[in-house]
XYZ file of N, CA and C in Angstrom:
729
model
N 153.967 3.001 -108.626
C 153.954 3.294 -107.284
C 153.161 4.391 -106.854
N 152.637 5.223 -107.570
C 151.904 6.508 -107.535
C 152.486 7.576 -107.157
N 153.939 7.743 -107.594
C 154.502 9.124 -107.351
C 154.765 9.837 -108.659
N 154.587 11.099 -108.621
C 154.971 12.049 -109.652
C 156.057 12.773 -109.211
N 157.136 12.646 -110.153
C 158.528 13.377 -109.718
C 159.041 14.690 -110.602
N 159.646 15.311 -110.068
C 159.993 16.640 -110.574
C 161.430 16.957 -110.625
N 162.354 17.396 -111.065
C 163.534 18.072 -111.193
C 163.225 19.203 -110.604
N 164.211 19.733 -109.447
C 163.900 20.999 -108.579
C 165.312 21.385 -108.244
N 165.398 22.500 -107.470
C 166.751 22.754 -106.771
C 166.436 22.837 -105.324
N 167.510 22.354 -104.612
C 167.491 22.673 -103.015
C 168.623 23.193 -102.675
N 168.442 24.249 -101.851
C 169.636 24.933 -101.036
C 170.034 24.127 -99.807
N 171.323 23.655 -99.613
C 171.632 22.996 -98.370
C 172.342 24.242 -97.583
N 172.409 23.919 -96.313
C 173.063 24.965 -95.684
C 174.115 24.313 -94.737
N 175.187 24.855 -94.659
C 176.529 24.374 -94.081
C 176.715 25.416 -92.890
N 177.761 25.189 -92.122
C 178.129 25.952 -90.983
C 178.964 27.176 -91.724
N 179.535 27.429 -93.039
C 180.104 28.516 -93.540
C 179.839 28.836 -94.882
N 179.101 27.951 -95.453
C 178.612 28.295 -96.712
C 177.351 27.442 -97.309
N 176.653 27.717 -98.282
C 175.565 27.181 -98.948
C 175.889 26.597 -100.197
N 175.085 25.571 -100.519
C 175.214 24.984 -101.743
C 173.843 24.654 -102.247
N 173.745 25.053 -103.681
C 172.744 24.620 -104.373
C 172.836 23.449 -105.148
N 171.711 22.455 -105.275
C 171.966 21.367 -105.740
C 170.661 20.895 -106.632
N 170.710 20.567 -107.727
C 169.802 19.596 -108.434
C 169.266 18.541 -107.910
N 167.893 18.511 -107.600
C 167.481 17.381 -106.904
C 166.094 16.933 -107.442
N 165.651 15.547 -107.175
C 164.432 15.021 -107.848
C 163.486 14.999 -106.502
N 162.475 15.786 -106.724
C 161.562 15.685 -105.603
C 159.948 15.174 -105.703
N 159.445 14.645 -104.678
C 157.930 14.368 -105.174
C 157.080 15.165 -105.184
N 156.614 15.494 -106.521
C 155.590 16.527 -106.939
C 154.054 16.105 -106.342
N 153.781 14.697 -106.261
C 152.432 14.545 -105.911
C 152.467 13.006 -105.612
N 151.395 12.769 -104.719
C 151.413 11.203 -104.416
C 149.754 10.823 -104.733
N 149.636 9.622 -105.587
C 148.272 9.477 -105.948
C 147.806 8.845 -104.895
N 146.321 9.333 -104.986
C 145.610 8.748 -103.462
C 145.494 7.301 -103.879
N 145.351 6.508 -102.770
C 145.047 4.871 -102.994
C 146.342 4.032 -103.492
N 147.451 4.811 -104.129
C 148.603 4.183 -104.723
C 149.517 3.449 -103.654
N 150.418 2.643 -103.940
C 151.262 1.959 -102.850
C 151.986 3.231 -102.218
N 152.248 4.062 -102.964
C 153.177 5.178 -102.174
C 152.138 5.939 -101.122
N 150.989 6.176 -101.508
C 150.132 6.792 -100.668
C 149.772 5.890 -99.296
N 149.273 4.663 -99.611
C 149.403 3.606 -98.692
C 149.965 3.306 -97.543
N 151.485 3.618 -98.102
C 152.507 3.377 -97.265
C 152.530 4.680 -95.981
N 152.000 5.715 -96.307
C 151.774 6.949 -95.170
C 153.155 7.286 -94.964
N 154.253 7.038 -95.745
C 155.659 7.579 -95.191
C 156.056 8.648 -96.311
N 155.609 8.970 -97.349
C 156.304 9.733 -98.336
C 154.996 11.034 -98.428
N 155.755 12.424 -98.610
C 154.975 13.483 -98.750
C 155.454 14.247 -99.626
N 154.838 15.046 -100.136
C 154.873 16.157 -101.202
C 156.222 16.954 -101.109
N 157.323 17.057 -101.692
C 158.432 17.993 -101.409
C 159.570 17.054 -101.091
N 159.419 15.641 -100.743
C 160.569 14.618 -100.207
C 161.486 14.638 -101.300
N 162.896 14.289 -101.095
C 163.861 14.505 -102.200
C 164.359 12.834 -102.074
N 163.923 12.530 -103.455
C 164.273 11.220 -103.574
C 166.091 10.926 -103.843
N 166.502 10.134 -103.194
C 167.937 9.860 -103.124
C 168.490 8.836 -103.962
N 167.830 7.723 -103.790
C 168.182 6.410 -104.359
C 167.132 5.240 -104.823
N 167.424 4.731 -105.465
C 166.520 3.623 -106.215
C 167.378 2.235 -106.023
N 166.644 1.035 -105.627
C 167.127 -0.029 -105.669
C 166.065 -1.505 -105.358
N 166.227 -2.356 -106.174
C 165.465 -3.577 -105.981
C 165.689 -4.105 -104.720
N 164.537 -4.696 -104.194
C 164.445 -5.288 -103.020
C 165.543 -6.485 -103.033
N 166.212 -6.621 -102.069
C 167.409 -7.822 -102.012
C 168.469 -7.176 -102.602
N 168.496 -6.401 -103.489
C 169.848 -5.717 -103.990
C 170.603 -4.843 -102.703
N 171.853 -4.909 -102.715
C 172.601 -4.131 -101.888
C 173.002 -3.010 -102.370
N 173.273 -2.730 -103.669
C 173.581 -1.754 -104.182
C 172.543 -0.872 -104.719
N 172.508 0.404 -104.272
C 171.448 1.408 -105.017
C 171.949 2.315 -106.041
N 170.850 2.831 -106.926
C 171.349 3.668 -107.811
C 170.816 5.090 -107.463
N 171.902 5.925 -107.174
C 172.151 7.398 -106.788
C 171.326 8.351 -108.033
N 170.046 8.642 -107.874
C 169.335 9.170 -108.746
C 169.831 10.840 -109.053
N 170.325 11.717 -108.146
C 170.718 12.799 -108.382
C 169.614 13.639 -108.792
N 169.948 14.105 -110.273
C 168.798 14.871 -110.977
C 168.616 13.941 -112.085
N 168.720 12.599 -112.389
C 168.515 11.965 -113.520
C 167.081 11.311 -113.361
N 166.246 11.966 -113.857
C 164.846 11.912 -113.536
C 164.122 10.715 -114.479
N 164.832 10.503 -115.755
C 164.371 9.234 -116.387
C 164.893 8.056 -116.166
N 166.165 8.113 -115.683
C 166.921 6.865 -115.436
C 166.233 6.551 -113.976
N 165.897 7.653 -113.029
C 165.161 7.057 -111.861
C 163.796 6.318 -111.950
N 162.975 6.915 -112.977
C 161.760 6.223 -113.553
C 161.911 4.998 -114.061
N 162.759 4.549 -114.748
C 163.102 3.616 -115.440
C 163.465 2.368 -114.262
N 164.034 2.745 -113.154
C 164.466 1.813 -112.094
C 163.121 1.755 -111.212
N 162.396 2.766 -110.998
C 161.109 2.389 -110.340
C 160.192 1.608 -110.793
N 160.077 1.571 -112.344
C 159.189 0.813 -112.701
C 159.614 -0.713 -112.808
N 158.536 -1.717 -112.762
C 158.927 -2.983 -112.702
C 157.628 -3.868 -112.720
N 157.841 -5.174 -112.978
C 156.896 -6.083 -112.764
C 155.986 -6.069 -111.602
N 154.635 -6.258 -112.017
C 153.517 -5.881 -110.992
C 153.851 -6.746 -109.835
N 153.860 -6.535 -108.413
C 153.939 -7.330 -107.524
C 155.156 -7.258 -106.913
N 156.243 -6.919 -107.741
C 157.481 -6.751 -107.410
C 157.796 -5.729 -106.462
N 159.068 -5.727 -105.790
C 159.418 -4.511 -104.668
C 160.628 -3.745 -105.278
N 160.209 -2.318 -104.685
C 161.345 -1.442 -104.911
C 161.583 -0.416 -103.607
N 162.870 -0.447 -103.573
C 163.215 0.333 -102.163
C 163.611 1.734 -102.745
N 163.128 2.778 -102.014
C 163.400 4.228 -102.257
C 163.728 4.861 -101.078
N 164.687 5.788 -101.266
C 165.548 6.317 -100.293
C 165.093 7.896 -100.176
N 164.556 8.436 -99.244
C 164.304 9.936 -99.136
C 164.632 10.699 -98.121
N 164.968 11.983 -98.528
C 165.417 12.906 -97.256
C 164.456 13.996 -97.114
N 164.272 14.619 -96.135
C 163.581 16.036 -95.819
C 164.466 16.829 -95.194
N 165.823 16.890 -95.065
C 166.628 17.675 -94.349
C 167.027 18.922 -95.393
N 167.673 19.973 -94.959
C 168.190 21.216 -95.860
C 169.316 21.567 -95.028
N 170.284 20.790 -94.381
C 171.774 21.045 -94.031
C 172.506 19.989 -94.664
N 173.840 20.394 -94.939
C 174.773 19.547 -95.623
C 175.063 18.113 -94.784
N 175.038 18.260 -93.720
C 175.673 17.242 -92.927
C 174.359 16.197 -92.668
N 173.046 16.657 -92.571
C 171.960 15.755 -92.504
C 171.028 15.534 -93.687
N 171.449 15.919 -94.936
C 170.787 15.734 -96.063
C 170.644 14.313 -96.488
N 171.895 13.385 -96.225
C 172.140 12.127 -96.569
C 172.032 11.151 -95.373
N 172.684 11.896 -94.050
C 172.508 11.043 -92.823
C 171.514 10.767 -92.487
N 170.540 11.895 -92.599
C 169.137 11.413 -91.950
C 168.174 11.039 -92.712
N 168.162 10.292 -93.891
C 167.380 9.829 -94.561
C 166.737 8.814 -94.374
N 165.631 8.271 -94.987
C 165.052 6.946 -94.579
C 164.447 6.174 -95.966
N 164.233 4.749 -95.776
C 163.900 4.046 -96.891
C 162.372 3.669 -96.873
N 161.604 3.458 -97.932
C 160.435 3.135 -98.088
C 160.238 2.066 -99.137
N 159.786 0.838 -98.629
C 159.536 -0.594 -99.562
C 158.082 -0.144 -100.083
N 157.947 -0.329 -101.474
C 156.909 -0.208 -102.154
C 156.724 -1.052 -103.110
N 155.385 -1.994 -102.952
C 155.122 -2.906 -104.134
C 154.267 -2.320 -105.265
N 154.973 -3.029 -106.308
C 154.875 -2.238 -107.859
C 153.233 -2.459 -108.108
N 152.227 -1.616 -108.629
C 151.324 -1.833 -108.931
C 150.845 -1.366 -110.106
N 149.927 -1.829 -111.306
C 149.688 -1.020 -112.186
C 149.091 0.476 -112.307
N 149.442 1.494 -112.997
C 148.745 2.785 -112.698
C 147.404 2.645 -113.480
N 146.471 3.320 -112.801
C 144.952 3.244 -113.487
C 145.182 4.096 -114.632
N 144.253 3.620 -115.537
C 144.131 4.026 -116.926
C 143.916 5.328 -117.125
N 144.625 6.328 -117.839
C 144.522 7.856 -117.992
C 145.181 8.670 -117.163
N 145.825 7.946 -116.013
C 146.481 8.598 -114.869
C 147.656 9.515 -115.838
N 147.911 10.460 -115.260
C 149.000 11.442 -115.694
C 150.498 10.916 -115.688
N 151.686 11.419 -116.525
C 152.808 10.952 -116.633
C 153.341 11.045 -115.051
N 154.351 10.306 -115.011
C 154.844 10.383 -113.563
C 156.210 11.512 -113.480
N 156.420 11.842 -114.620
C 157.758 12.863 -114.760
C 156.911 14.434 -115.276
N 157.677 15.295 -114.512
C 157.497 16.736 -114.619
C 158.431 17.495 -115.301
N 158.154 18.665 -116.018
C 159.129 19.338 -116.311
C 160.074 19.937 -115.351
N 161.390 19.986 -115.678
C 162.345 20.470 -114.657
C 161.917 22.114 -114.079
N 162.036 22.428 -113.061
C 161.706 23.726 -112.383
C 163.071 24.260 -111.573
N 163.690 24.971 -112.368
C 164.862 25.196 -111.586
C 164.693 26.132 -110.726
N 163.674 27.017 -110.479
C 163.379 27.995 -109.395
C 162.605 27.542 -108.494
N 162.237 26.375 -108.348
C 161.498 25.788 -107.500
C 160.006 26.584 -107.287
N 159.388 26.183 -105.932
C 157.779 26.937 -105.823
C 158.418 28.373 -105.068
N 157.572 29.139 -105.493
C 157.396 30.638 -105.099
C 156.214 30.974 -104.304
N 155.986 31.658 -103.383
C 154.749 32.117 -102.968
C 155.137 33.489 -102.373
N 154.047 34.190 -102.206
C 153.959 35.764 -102.035
C 154.119 35.985 -100.739
N 154.100 35.319 -99.848
C 154.342 35.607 -98.509
C 154.551 34.426 -97.509
N 155.250 34.485 -96.276
C 155.279 33.543 -95.232
C 154.019 33.045 -94.890
N 153.342 31.940 -94.683
C 151.999 31.443 -94.554
C 151.953 30.826 -93.021
N 151.081 30.807 -92.522
C 150.654 30.120 -90.981
C 151.261 28.546 -91.384
N 152.030 28.121 -90.417
C 152.588 26.818 -90.557
C 153.856 26.569 -91.093
N 154.348 27.767 -91.746
C 155.640 27.524 -92.685
C 156.696 27.658 -91.482
N 157.847 27.298 -91.711
C 159.172 27.341 -91.040
C 160.103 27.880 -91.727
N 160.748 29.266 -91.381
C 161.455 29.816 -91.894
C 163.040 29.301 -91.946
N 163.670 28.787 -92.844
C 164.699 27.784 -93.033
C 166.163 28.793 -93.001
N 165.998 29.767 -94.162
C 167.071 30.705 -93.996
C 166.655 31.914 -94.957
N 167.339 33.073 -94.891
C 167.490 34.389 -95.605
C 168.807 34.339 -96.338
N 168.194 34.801 -97.480
C 169.423 35.271 -98.380
C 170.735 34.385 -98.215
N 170.308 32.975 -98.292
C 171.463 31.985 -98.298
C 172.191 31.655 -96.845
N 171.667 32.473 -95.898
C 172.154 32.265 -94.479
C 171.090 31.320 -93.871
N 171.547 30.322 -92.918
C 170.575 29.807 -91.835
C 170.126 30.391 -91.048
N 168.855 30.150 -90.565
C 168.455 31.117 -89.596
C 168.998 30.969 -88.110
N 169.559 29.773 -87.827
C 170.309 29.867 -86.574
C 171.532 30.394 -86.550
N 171.995 30.678 -87.754
C 173.334 31.625 -87.744
C 172.952 33.026 -87.931
N 171.701 33.617 -87.986
C 171.356 34.984 -87.998
C 171.062 35.513 -86.621
N 171.688 36.922 -86.352
C 171.519 37.589 -85.091
C 170.417 38.706 -85.470
N 169.970 39.164 -84.471
C 168.995 40.207 -84.538
C 169.627 41.450 -85.505
N 170.866 41.624 -84.974
C 171.623 42.912 -86.104
C 171.625 42.354 -87.488
N 172.142 40.996 -87.801
C 172.245 40.767 -88.928
C 170.870 40.714 -89.734
N 169.742 40.277 -89.143
C 168.568 40.106 -89.692
C 168.113 41.480 -90.025
N 168.362 42.374 -89.044
C 167.829 44.125 -89.532
C 168.460 44.498 -90.792
N 169.845 44.145 -90.844
C 170.764 44.713 -91.955
C 169.969 43.949 -93.203
N 169.783 42.973 -93.304
C 169.144 42.085 -94.365
C 167.996 42.869 -95.105
N 167.174 43.331 -94.194
C 166.122 44.189 -94.844
C 166.333 45.574 -94.897
N 167.440 46.109 -94.979
C 167.669 47.363 -95.486
C 168.132 47.460 -96.983
N 167.528 48.321 -97.655
C 168.108 47.977 -98.974
C 167.266 49.278 -99.869
N 167.455 49.283 -101.335
C 166.843 50.137 -101.971
C 165.374 49.685 -102.194
N 164.314 50.907 -102.217
C 162.968 50.232 -102.146
C 162.914 49.401 -103.486
N 162.049 48.624 -103.395
C 161.671 47.657 -104.574
C 162.379 46.485 -104.624
N 163.754 46.270 -103.891
C 164.382 45.127 -103.870
C 163.609 44.297 -102.762
N 164.324 42.936 -102.597
C 163.637 42.099 -101.751
C 164.723 41.100 -101.284
N 164.600 40.630 -99.923
C 165.280 39.445 -99.448
C 164.516 38.171 -99.698
N 165.420 37.197 -99.964
C 164.506 35.737 -100.525
C 164.640 34.920 -99.266
N 163.627 34.589 -98.790
C 163.457 33.470 -97.738
C 163.082 32.148 -98.128
N 163.682 31.300 -97.659
C 163.331 29.912 -97.775
C 162.477 29.285 -96.526
N 161.391 28.450 -97.079
C 160.538 28.142 -95.865
C 160.098 26.760 -96.257
N 159.904 25.924 -95.116
C 159.372 24.600 -95.094
C 158.062 24.723 -94.774
N 157.162 23.788 -95.902
C 155.789 23.756 -95.666
C 155.571 22.456 -94.662
N 154.287 22.519 -94.000
C 153.951 21.521 -93.128
C 153.816 20.220 -93.873
N 153.881 20.160 -95.133
C 153.829 19.017 -95.933
C 155.443 18.154 -96.206
N 156.387 19.347 -95.864
C 157.783 18.861 -95.947
C 158.455 19.586 -96.960
N 158.036 19.991 -97.991
C 158.666 20.702 -99.362
C 159.101 22.166 -98.974
N 159.806 22.541 -99.819
C 160.331 24.020 -99.470
C 159.683 24.934 -100.667
N 159.614 26.376 -100.101
C 159.395 27.451 -101.066
C 160.059 28.562 -100.865
N 159.951 29.418 -101.883
C 160.897 30.601 -101.732
C 160.007 32.154 -101.567
N 160.310 32.710 -100.865
C 159.337 34.052 -100.589
C 160.210 35.304 -100.682
N 159.668 35.960 -101.560
C 160.424 37.515 -101.580
C 160.015 38.674 -100.659
N 160.541 38.776 -99.830
C 160.109 39.860 -98.549
C 160.693 41.311 -98.764
N 160.010 42.203 -98.511
C 160.579 43.582 -99.228
C 161.386 44.352 -98.128
N 162.559 44.628 -98.935
C 163.327 45.739 -98.068
C 163.034 47.393 -97.878
N 163.487 47.807 -96.917
C 163.035 49.474 -96.712
C 164.567 50.139 -96.819
N 164.371 51.340 -97.428
C 165.621 52.120 -97.199
C 166.245 52.200 -95.784
N 165.376 52.206 -94.808
C 165.926 52.436 -93.087
C 165.406 51.314 -92.622
N 166.256 51.090 -91.404
C 166.190 49.982 -90.579
C 164.573 49.419 -90.220
N 164.105 48.275 -90.304
C 162.602 48.046 -90.109
C 162.555 47.427 -88.447
N 161.714 47.803 -87.869
C 161.439 47.725 -86.671
C 161.125 45.974 -86.459
N 161.795 45.485 -85.481
C 161.966 43.792 -85.156
C 160.422 43.329 -85.160
N 159.650 44.242 -84.761
C 158.287 43.435 -84.741
C 157.708 43.533 -85.976
N 157.799 44.363 -86.919
C 157.584 44.401 -88.285
C 158.355 43.032 -89.255
N 159.517 43.026 -88.924
C 160.192 41.729 -89.341
C 159.487 40.591 -88.875
N 159.202 40.356 -87.567
C 158.625 39.545 -86.929
C 157.352 38.943 -87.651
N 156.431 39.867 -88.021
C 155.071 39.692 -88.427
C 155.353 39.351 -89.713
N 156.337 39.693 -90.687
C 156.624 38.878 -91.773
C 157.285 37.682 -91.903
N 157.876 37.324 -90.826
C 158.685 36.128 -90.823
C 157.802 34.968 -89.921
N 157.095 35.248 -89.135
C 156.244 34.600 -87.940
C 154.951 34.719 -87.761
N 154.099 34.548 -88.949
C 152.602 34.821 -88.723
C 151.990 33.863 -87.464
N 151.149 34.507 -87.049
C 150.577 34.045 -85.874
C 149.851 32.353 -86.048
N 150.037 31.550 -85.501
C 149.441 30.577 -85.644
C 148.393 29.830 -84.198
N 147.143 29.743 -84.572
C 146.452 29.314 -83.368
C 146.660 27.898 -82.779
N 146.947 27.088 -83.641
C 147.233 25.749 -83.020
C 148.355 25.426 -83.671
N 149.877 25.550 -82.882
C 150.974 25.297 -83.197
C 151.443 23.828 -83.260
N 151.904 23.572 -84.356
C 152.452 22.080 -84.401
C 153.970 22.175 -84.239
N 155.015 21.177 -84.346
C 156.306 20.858 -84.195
C 157.018 22.170 -84.887
N 156.589 22.305 -86.051
C 157.322 23.364 -86.837
C 157.002 24.903 -86.380
N 155.493 25.035 -86.018
C 155.312 26.426 -85.527
C 155.872 26.591 -84.489
N 156.061 25.566 -83.309
C 156.768 25.765 -82.231
C 158.210 26.342 -82.440
N 158.643 25.496 -83.432
C 160.190 25.915 -84.136
C 160.039 27.408 -84.134
N 159.210 27.893 -85.142
C 159.212 29.398 -85.462
C 159.207 30.276 -84.202
N 158.511 29.667 -83.395
C 158.111 30.683 -82.173
C 159.194 30.821 -81.276
N 160.172 29.602 -81.228
C 161.325 29.896 -80.802
C 162.449 30.494 -81.333
N 162.328 30.672 -82.581
C 163.271 31.488 -83.527
C 162.894 33.167 -83.096
N 161.435 33.071 -83.198
C 160.924 34.506 -83.073
C 161.607 35.021 -81.625
N 161.337 34.191 -80.561
C 161.866 34.597 -79.191
C 163.449 35.053 -79.207
N 164.015 34.106 -80.022
C 165.596 34.337 -79.794
C 165.885 35.584 -80.583
N 165.363 36.031 -81.736
C 165.525 37.351 -82.457
C 164.991 38.372 -81.903
N 163.858 38.356 -81.160
C 163.390 39.504 -80.507
C 163.932 39.920 -79.471
N 164.638 38.892 -78.744
C 165.304 38.981 -77.479
C 164.461 38.659 -76.205
N 163.283 37.883 -76.463
C 162.430 37.675 -75.655
C 162.876 36.356 -74.837
N 162.183 36.176 -73.768
C 162.826 34.751 -73.151
C 161.663 33.847 -73.239
N 161.830 32.672 -73.278
C 160.843 31.458 -73.433
C 159.908 31.479 -72.283
N 158.754 31.097 -72.451
C 157.676 31.031 -71.341
C 157.983 30.882 -69.843
N 159.173 29.341 -69.992
C 159.473 29.016 -68.707
C 160.424 29.933 -68.256
N 161.161 30.953 -68.953
C 161.941 31.902 -68.097
C 161.019 32.973 -67.770
N 160.075 33.317 -68.258
C 158.968 34.451 -67.601
C 158.361 33.779 -66.497
N 157.906 32.519 -66.467
C 157.466 32.059 -64.975
C 158.545 31.953 -63.936
N 159.656 31.530 -64.402
C 160.725 31.519 -63.378
C 160.978 32.997 -62.733
N 160.948 34.089 -63.589
C 161.047 35.211 -62.924
C 160.025 35.846 -62.064
N 158.653 35.179 -62.482
C 157.501 35.606 -61.489
C 157.573 34.712 -60.263
N 158.077 33.590 -60.346
C 158.089 32.863 -59.197
C 159.060 33.433 -58.307
N 160.077 33.945 -58.969
C 161.352 34.562 -57.852
C 161.014 35.995 -57.174
N 159.956 36.463 -58.076
C 159.443 37.875 -57.664
C 158.426 37.582 -56.555
N 157.699 36.700 -56.665
C 156.350 36.229 -55.653
C 157.223 35.784 -54.688
N 158.532 35.244 -54.532
C 159.468 34.730 -53.683
C 160.109 35.928 -52.800
N 160.312 36.918 -53.472
C 160.974 37.948 -52.899
C 160.027 39.040 -52.051
N 158.787 39.028 -52.591
C 157.436 39.664 -52.034
C 157.311 39.031 -50.405
N 157.278 37.714 -50.639
C 156.952 36.866 -49.258
C 158.093 37.131 -48.309
N 159.314 37.367 -48.901
C 160.573 37.510 -47.888
C 160.411 38.935 -47.189
N 160.081 39.782 -47.824
C 159.811 41.151 -47.546
C 158.671 41.163 -46.636
N 157.561 40.620 -47.069
C 156.584 40.499 -46.133
C 156.792 39.866 -44.688
N 157.481 38.848 -44.677
C 157.957 38.247 -43.147
C 158.610 38.750 -42.664
N 159.647 39.848 -43.264
C 160.650 40.579 -42.438
C 159.722 41.750 -41.860
N 158.791 42.634 -42.681
C 158.112 43.552 -42.204
C 157.318 43.154 -41.047
N 156.940 41.738 -41.076
C 155.954 41.303 -40.050
C 156.759 41.064 -38.725
């Protein structure tokens, strides 16, 4: 069906704790394959289950890579139903999943194996890049981090780092090591590390902008406009009284 799968890890965030789970994720989608033509599967999607079309019971793949492959393969022209998720919270991980029905087709001659070696550490990158959405820092979900907590996470012995989880625009997650300093870092400097500027914000980038405004104490644009309108109204009132 045109999918290369790999065993990796995913950190799921809850209200009071985090959980590290071994998962099977999409490592690549072969161009022109049934998976690619569907337009619904992206690199980094987590495979939850496999079932034959018409079957009510699905096989939960967990991190069983070879068993998953055996169930995905089948006679040419037959269909297979794959269930994926892109969520990173315990509540939504399975609840907000989606199914894709694919028609099996023969793989082109010389195509690489659909299996990849396990990667327990996941993807690592050197910095938060434009388009990334910071999901959590040191095991704490971003929505639960206050300004004071965030500043405290970046204080530590020189040469150490905090671990940030980011979601890429294509859907998969990566880990970024960000440096700590012995003294508290200014929020503007932390914001530069976590929220690089984006000239054309997409939905994920808008979410990053909202997080940045919340942590920096800034008001959304709508609040600033409201303040400007109230100020203008007060000036009009003063002007009419003076007249």
